């Protein structure tokens, strides 16, 4: 429902998209709200504003925008993908899978769609089906990224394949330096013992001025577990106290 093509996108949408790519969401949001007041049928603007809402966990507002966009333009796949992602975040895997399957009918080998299907199957406790898809993406398609390997590791852990889960978490770490959630996941595996090399890496990462706050607290927890594994109990408690003061 847009009266423009990709060659003459309105400046407001270009600016909003630029702010979103720079994580300046509070600058993008009013631009999109003002734009939609003037052009209330623009599905691209609805989708962009909904994506901001998802990041702010304003799921109800985001859901309204995305369902409205899909009512107006059922073939608008980016909105359908965002809506499936929203349903996943709301822990509604079966509803999400309906939309993902529509997308996969058009692009059966799209790795983004396949990954979202796998994590929703895992959420629905259909772990064997999820693992089949994860392994197709990783082994057959050769994809490697931190979130993919983290999710694959979680699913392997759920079915008791702990050694493979550890390998997957380590692949997540090698895909993204300082990926705190993967270190945290290793720390939560009682069978995994951090090495002296792991501990040195954790100290380096925690002292990095560019370490993001979420990564920082996950890394602190992992450091506590690493110190505990080394029987440095006072240091372990000091790290744990920083996580939960």
Short mmCIF file of C-alpha atoms in Angstrom, two decimals:
data_model
loop_
_atom_site.label_atom_id
_atom_site.label_comp_id
_atom_site.label_asym_id
_atom_site.label_seq_id
_atom_site.Cartn_x
_atom_site.Cartn_y
_atom_site.Cartn_z
CA UNK A 1 0.00 0.00 0.00
CA UNK A 2 2.85 2.36 -0.87
CA UNK A 3 2.79 4.94 -3.67
CA UNK A 4 6.56 4.78 -4.22
CA UNK A 5 9.21 2.37 -5.43
CA UNK A 6 12.60 1.41 -4.02
CA UNK A 7 14.11 4.15 -6.19
CA UNK A 8 12.18 7.01 -4.57
CA UNK A 9 11.71 6.02 -0.93
CA UNK A 10 10.55 8.97 1.22
CA UNK A 11 13.35 10.76 3.04
CA UNK A 12 11.64 10.23 6.40
CA UNK A 13 11.82 6.46 5.99
CA UNK A 14 15.44 6.60 4.87
CA UNK A 15 16.36 8.68 7.91
CA UNK A 16 14.40 6.44 10.28
CA UNK A 17 16.03 3.32 8.85
CA UNK A 18 19.45 4.93 9.27
CA UNK A 19 18.75 5.68 12.93
CA UNK A 20 17.53 2.12 13.48
CA UNK A 21 20.72 0.70 11.94
CA UNK A 22 22.70 2.90 14.35
CA UNK A 23 20.58 1.71 17.33
CA UNK A 24 19.25 5.26 17.77
CA UNK A 25 15.71 4.02 18.23
CA UNK A 26 14.42 6.99 20.19
CA UNK A 27 15.32 9.23 17.26
CA UNK A 28 13.70 6.95 14.71
CA UNK A 29 10.43 6.43 16.59
CA UNK A 30 9.01 9.99 16.41
CA UNK A 31 9.93 10.27 12.74
CA UNK A 32 7.91 7.17 11.97
CA UNK A 33 4.97 8.17 14.16
CA UNK A 34 4.76 11.57 12.47
CA UNK A 35 5.07 9.96 9.05
CA UNK A 36 2.26 7.50 9.77
CA UNK A 37 0.00 10.32 10.87
CA UNK A 38 0.30 11.66 7.33
CA UNK A 39 0.52 8.32 5.51
CA UNK A 40 -1.40 5.82 7.67
CA UNK A 41 -1.47 3.09 5.00
CA UNK A 42 2.31 2.84 4.52
CA UNK A 43 3.20 -0.75 5.43
CA UNK A 44 6.95 -0.11 5.33
CA UNK A 45 6.60 2.54 8.03
CA UNK A 46 4.36 0.23 10.07
CA UNK A 47 6.97 -2.51 9.89
CA UNK A 48 9.83 -0.21 10.90
CA UNK A 49 7.87 1.19 13.85
CA UNK A 50 6.84 -2.32 14.89
CA UNK A 51 10.48 -3.45 14.88
CA UNK A 52 11.28 -0.62 17.28
CA UNK A 53 8.34 -1.68 19.45
CA UNK A 54 9.66 -5.24 19.57
CA UNK A 55 13.05 -4.01 20.77
CA UNK A 56 11.31 -1.97 23.48
CA UNK A 57 9.08 -4.99 24.30
CA UNK A 58 5.97 -3.03 23.37
CA UNK A 59 4.60 -6.26 21.93
CA UNK A 60 0.93 -5.29 21.84
CA UNK A 61 1.56 -2.15 19.79
CA UNK A 62 4.01 -3.96 17.54
CA UNK A 63 1.54 -6.78 16.98
CA UNK A 64 -1.18 -4.33 15.98
CA UNK A 65 1.09 -2.63 13.44
CA UNK A 66 2.28 -5.89 11.90
CA UNK A 67 -1.16 -7.49 11.62
CA UNK A 68 -2.42 -4.25 10.09
CA UNK A 69 0.44 -4.28 7.58
CA UNK A 70 -0.28 -7.91 6.66
CA UNK A 71 -4.00 -7.19 6.28
CA UNK A 72 -3.13 -4.44 3.82
CA UNK A 73 -0.34 -6.34 2.08
CA UNK A 74 -0.42 -10.13 2.68
CA UNK A 75 2.60 -10.67 0.40
CA UNK A 76 4.79 -8.29 2.39
CA UNK A 77 7.27 -10.89 3.64
CA UNK A 78 9.43 -8.61 5.83
CA UNK A 79 6.35 -7.80 7.95
CA UNK A 80 5.46 -11.50 8.19
CA UNK A 81 9.00 -12.30 9.31
CA UNK A 82 8.86 -9.57 11.96
CA UNK A 83 5.49 -10.87 13.13
CA UNK A 84 6.81 -14.43 13.40
CA UNK A 85 9.73 -13.09 15.43
CA UNK A 86 7.31 -11.21 17.69
CA UNK A 87 5.26 -14.37 18.27
CA UNK A 88 8.45 -16.23 19.18
CA UNK A 89 9.39 -13.56 21.70
CA UNK A 90 5.88 -13.87 23.17
CA UNK A 91 6.47 -17.64 23.43
CA UNK A 92 3.73 -18.53 20.97
CA UNK A 93 5.64 -21.03 18.82
CA UNK A 94 2.72 -22.71 17.07
CA UNK A 95 1.33 -19.37 15.90
CA UNK A 96 4.81 -18.31 14.78
CA UNK A 97 5.30 -21.54 12.83
CA UNK A 98 2.19 -20.86 10.73
CA UNK A 99 3.76 -17.65 9.44
CA UNK A 100 7.23 -19.15 9.05
CA UNK A 101 5.84 -21.98 6.93
CA UNK A 102 4.18 -19.44 4.63
CA UNK A 103 7.58 -17.80 4.15
CA UNK A 104 9.32 -21.13 3.59
CA UNK A 105 6.85 -22.06 0.87
CA UNK A 106 8.41 -19.24 -1.15
CA UNK A 107 12.03 -19.72 -0.06
CA UNK A 108 12.55 -23.23 1.34
CA UNK A 109 16.32 -22.78 1.77
CA UNK A 110 16.26 -19.34 3.38
CA UNK A 111 18.55 -19.74 6.41
CA UNK A 112 16.90 -16.93 8.36
CA UNK A 113 13.48 -18.55 8.01
CA UNK A 114 14.88 -21.99 8.79
CA UNK A 115 16.62 -20.74 11.92
CA UNK A 116 13.44 -19.11 13.18
CA UNK A 117 11.55 -22.33 12.50
CA UNK A 118 14.13 -24.35 14.43
CA UNK A 119 14.05 -22.14 17.52
CA UNK A 120 10.25 -22.20 17.54
CA UNK A 121 10.23 -25.99 17.26
CA UNK A 122 12.65 -26.12 20.19
CA UNK A 123 10.39 -23.78 22.16
CA UNK A 124 7.51 -26.15 21.40
CA UNK A 125 9.60 -29.07 22.78
CA UNK A 126 9.86 -30.61 19.32
CA UNK A 127 13.61 -30.94 19.76
CA UNK A 128 14.30 -33.68 17.23
CA UNK A 129 12.69 -31.68 14.43
CA UNK A 130 14.55 -28.57 15.57
CA UNK A 131 17.90 -30.40 15.55
CA UNK A 132 17.30 -31.68 12.02
CA UNK A 133 16.85 -28.11 10.81
CA UNK A 134 19.78 -26.73 12.80
CA UNK A 135 22.04 -29.41 11.34
CA UNK A 136 20.81 -28.65 7.82
CA UNK A 137 21.70 -24.98 8.28
CA UNK A 138 25.08 -25.59 9.93
CA UNK A 139 26.34 -28.71 8.15
CA UNK A 140 24.64 -28.58 4.75
CA UNK A 141 24.48 -24.81 4.26
CA UNK A 142 27.74 -24.05 6.08
CA UNK A 143 26.31 -21.22 8.15
CA UNK A 144 28.16 -20.10 11.27
CA UNK A 145 27.03 -17.31 13.56
CA UNK A 146 26.86 -16.76 17.29
CA UNK A 147 23.09 -16.84 17.82
CA UNK A 148 22.62 -19.89 15.60
CA UNK A 149 25.23 -21.90 17.50
CA UNK A 150 23.87 -20.72 20.85
CA UNK A 151 20.37 -21.92 19.98
CA UNK A 152 21.72 -25.18 18.58
CA UNK A 153 23.66 -25.67 21.82
CA UNK A 154 20.55 -25.10 23.92
CA UNK A 155 18.64 -27.69 21.91
CA UNK A 156 21.47 -30.23 22.14
CA UNK A 157 21.55 -29.67 25.88
CA UNK A 158 17.80 -30.25 26.13
CA UNK A 159 18.17 -33.74 24.65
CA UNK A 160 21.21 -34.62 26.76
CA UNK A 161 23.89 -34.32 24.06
CA UNK A 162 26.12 -32.31 26.37
CA UNK A 163 29.50 -32.72 24.67
CA UNK A 164 28.01 -31.48 21.41
CA UNK A 165 26.30 -28.63 23.26
CA UNK A 166 29.68 -27.56 24.65
CA UNK A 167 31.19 -27.60 21.16
CA UNK A 168 28.30 -25.51 19.86
CA UNK A 169 28.65 -22.94 22.63
CA UNK A 170 32.37 -22.71 21.85
CA UNK A 171 31.52 -22.18 18.18
CA UNK A 172 29.23 -19.33 19.27
CA UNK A 173 32.13 -17.79 21.21
CA UNK A 174 34.51 -18.11 18.27
CA UNK A 175 31.89 -16.46 16.03
CA UNK A 176 31.60 -13.39 18.26
CA UNK A 177 34.34 -12.22 20.59
CA UNK A 178 33.09 -11.58 24.11
CA UNK A 179 29.73 -13.29 23.56
CA UNK A 180 28.69 -13.35 27.20
CA UNK A 181 25.58 -15.47 26.80
CA UNK A 182 27.61 -18.38 25.40
CA UNK A 183 30.10 -18.21 28.28
CA UNK A 184 27.15 -18.07 30.68
CA UNK A 185 25.66 -21.15 29.01
CA UNK A 186 28.93 -23.03 29.50
CA UNK A 187 28.97 -21.95 33.15
CA UNK A 188 25.50 -23.43 33.62
CA UNK A 189 26.69 -26.84 32.42
CA UNK A 190 27.87 -28.68 35.51
CA UNK A 191 29.90 -31.05 33.36
CA UNK A 192 32.02 -28.23 31.88
CA UNK A 193 35.12 -27.08 33.72
CA UNK A 194 36.69 -23.80 32.71
CA UNK A 195 40.42 -23.92 31.97
CA UNK A 196 43.13 -21.48 32.98
CA UNK A 197 43.09 -20.22 29.40
CA UNK A 198 39.33 -19.62 29.66
CA UNK A 199 39.89 -17.62 32.85
CA UNK A 200 42.52 -15.43 31.21
CA UNK A 201 40.17 -14.78 28.29
CA UNK A 202 37.36 -13.82 30.68
CA UNK A 203 39.57 -11.31 32.49
CA UNK A 204 40.62 -9.73 29.18
CA UNK A 205 37.01 -9.49 27.99
CA UNK A 206 35.77 -8.01 31.27
CA UNK A 207 38.45 -5.32 31.09
CA UNK A 208 37.48 -4.35 27.55
CA UNK A 209 35.98 -0.84 27.65
CA UNK A 210 33.70 -1.75 24.75
CA UNK A 211 32.12 -4.70 26.59
CA UNK A 212 28.33 -4.35 26.51
CA UNK A 213 26.45 -4.42 29.80
CA UNK A 214 24.57 -7.68 29.09
CA UNK A 215 27.79 -9.40 28.05
CA UNK A 216 29.56 -7.99 31.11
CA UNK A 217 27.21 -9.60 33.63
CA UNK A 218 27.15 -12.91 31.75
CA UNK A 219 30.95 -12.89 31.66
CA UNK A 220 31.12 -12.08 35.37
CA UNK A 221 28.97 -15.09 36.16
CA UNK A 222 31.18 -17.27 33.99
CA UNK A 223 34.27 -15.90 35.75
CA UNK A 224 32.72 -16.85 39.08
CA UNK A 225 32.23 -20.41 37.81
CA UNK A 226 35.79 -20.47 36.41
CA UNK A 227 37.24 -19.35 39.76
CA UNK A 228 35.08 -21.95 41.49
CA UNK A 229 36.37 -24.66 39.14
CA UNK A 230 39.92 -23.59 40.07
CA UNK A 231 38.95 -23.75 43.77
CA UNK A 232 39.56 -20.02 44.17
CA UNK A 233 36.43 -19.69 46.26
CA UNK A 234 36.94 -16.14 47.54
CA UNK A 235 37.50 -14.86 44.01
CA UNK A 236 34.46 -16.83 42.86
CA UNK A 237 32.24 -15.24 45.50
CA UNK A 238 33.60 -11.78 44.64
CA UNK A 239 32.58 -12.28 41.01
CA UNK A 240 29.16 -13.67 41.92
CA UNK A 241 28.51 -10.73 44.26
CA UNK A 242 29.09 -8.30 41.40
CA UNK A 243 26.44 -10.13 39.39
CA UNK A 244 23.88 -10.08 42.22
CA UNK A 245 24.89 -7.28 44.61
#
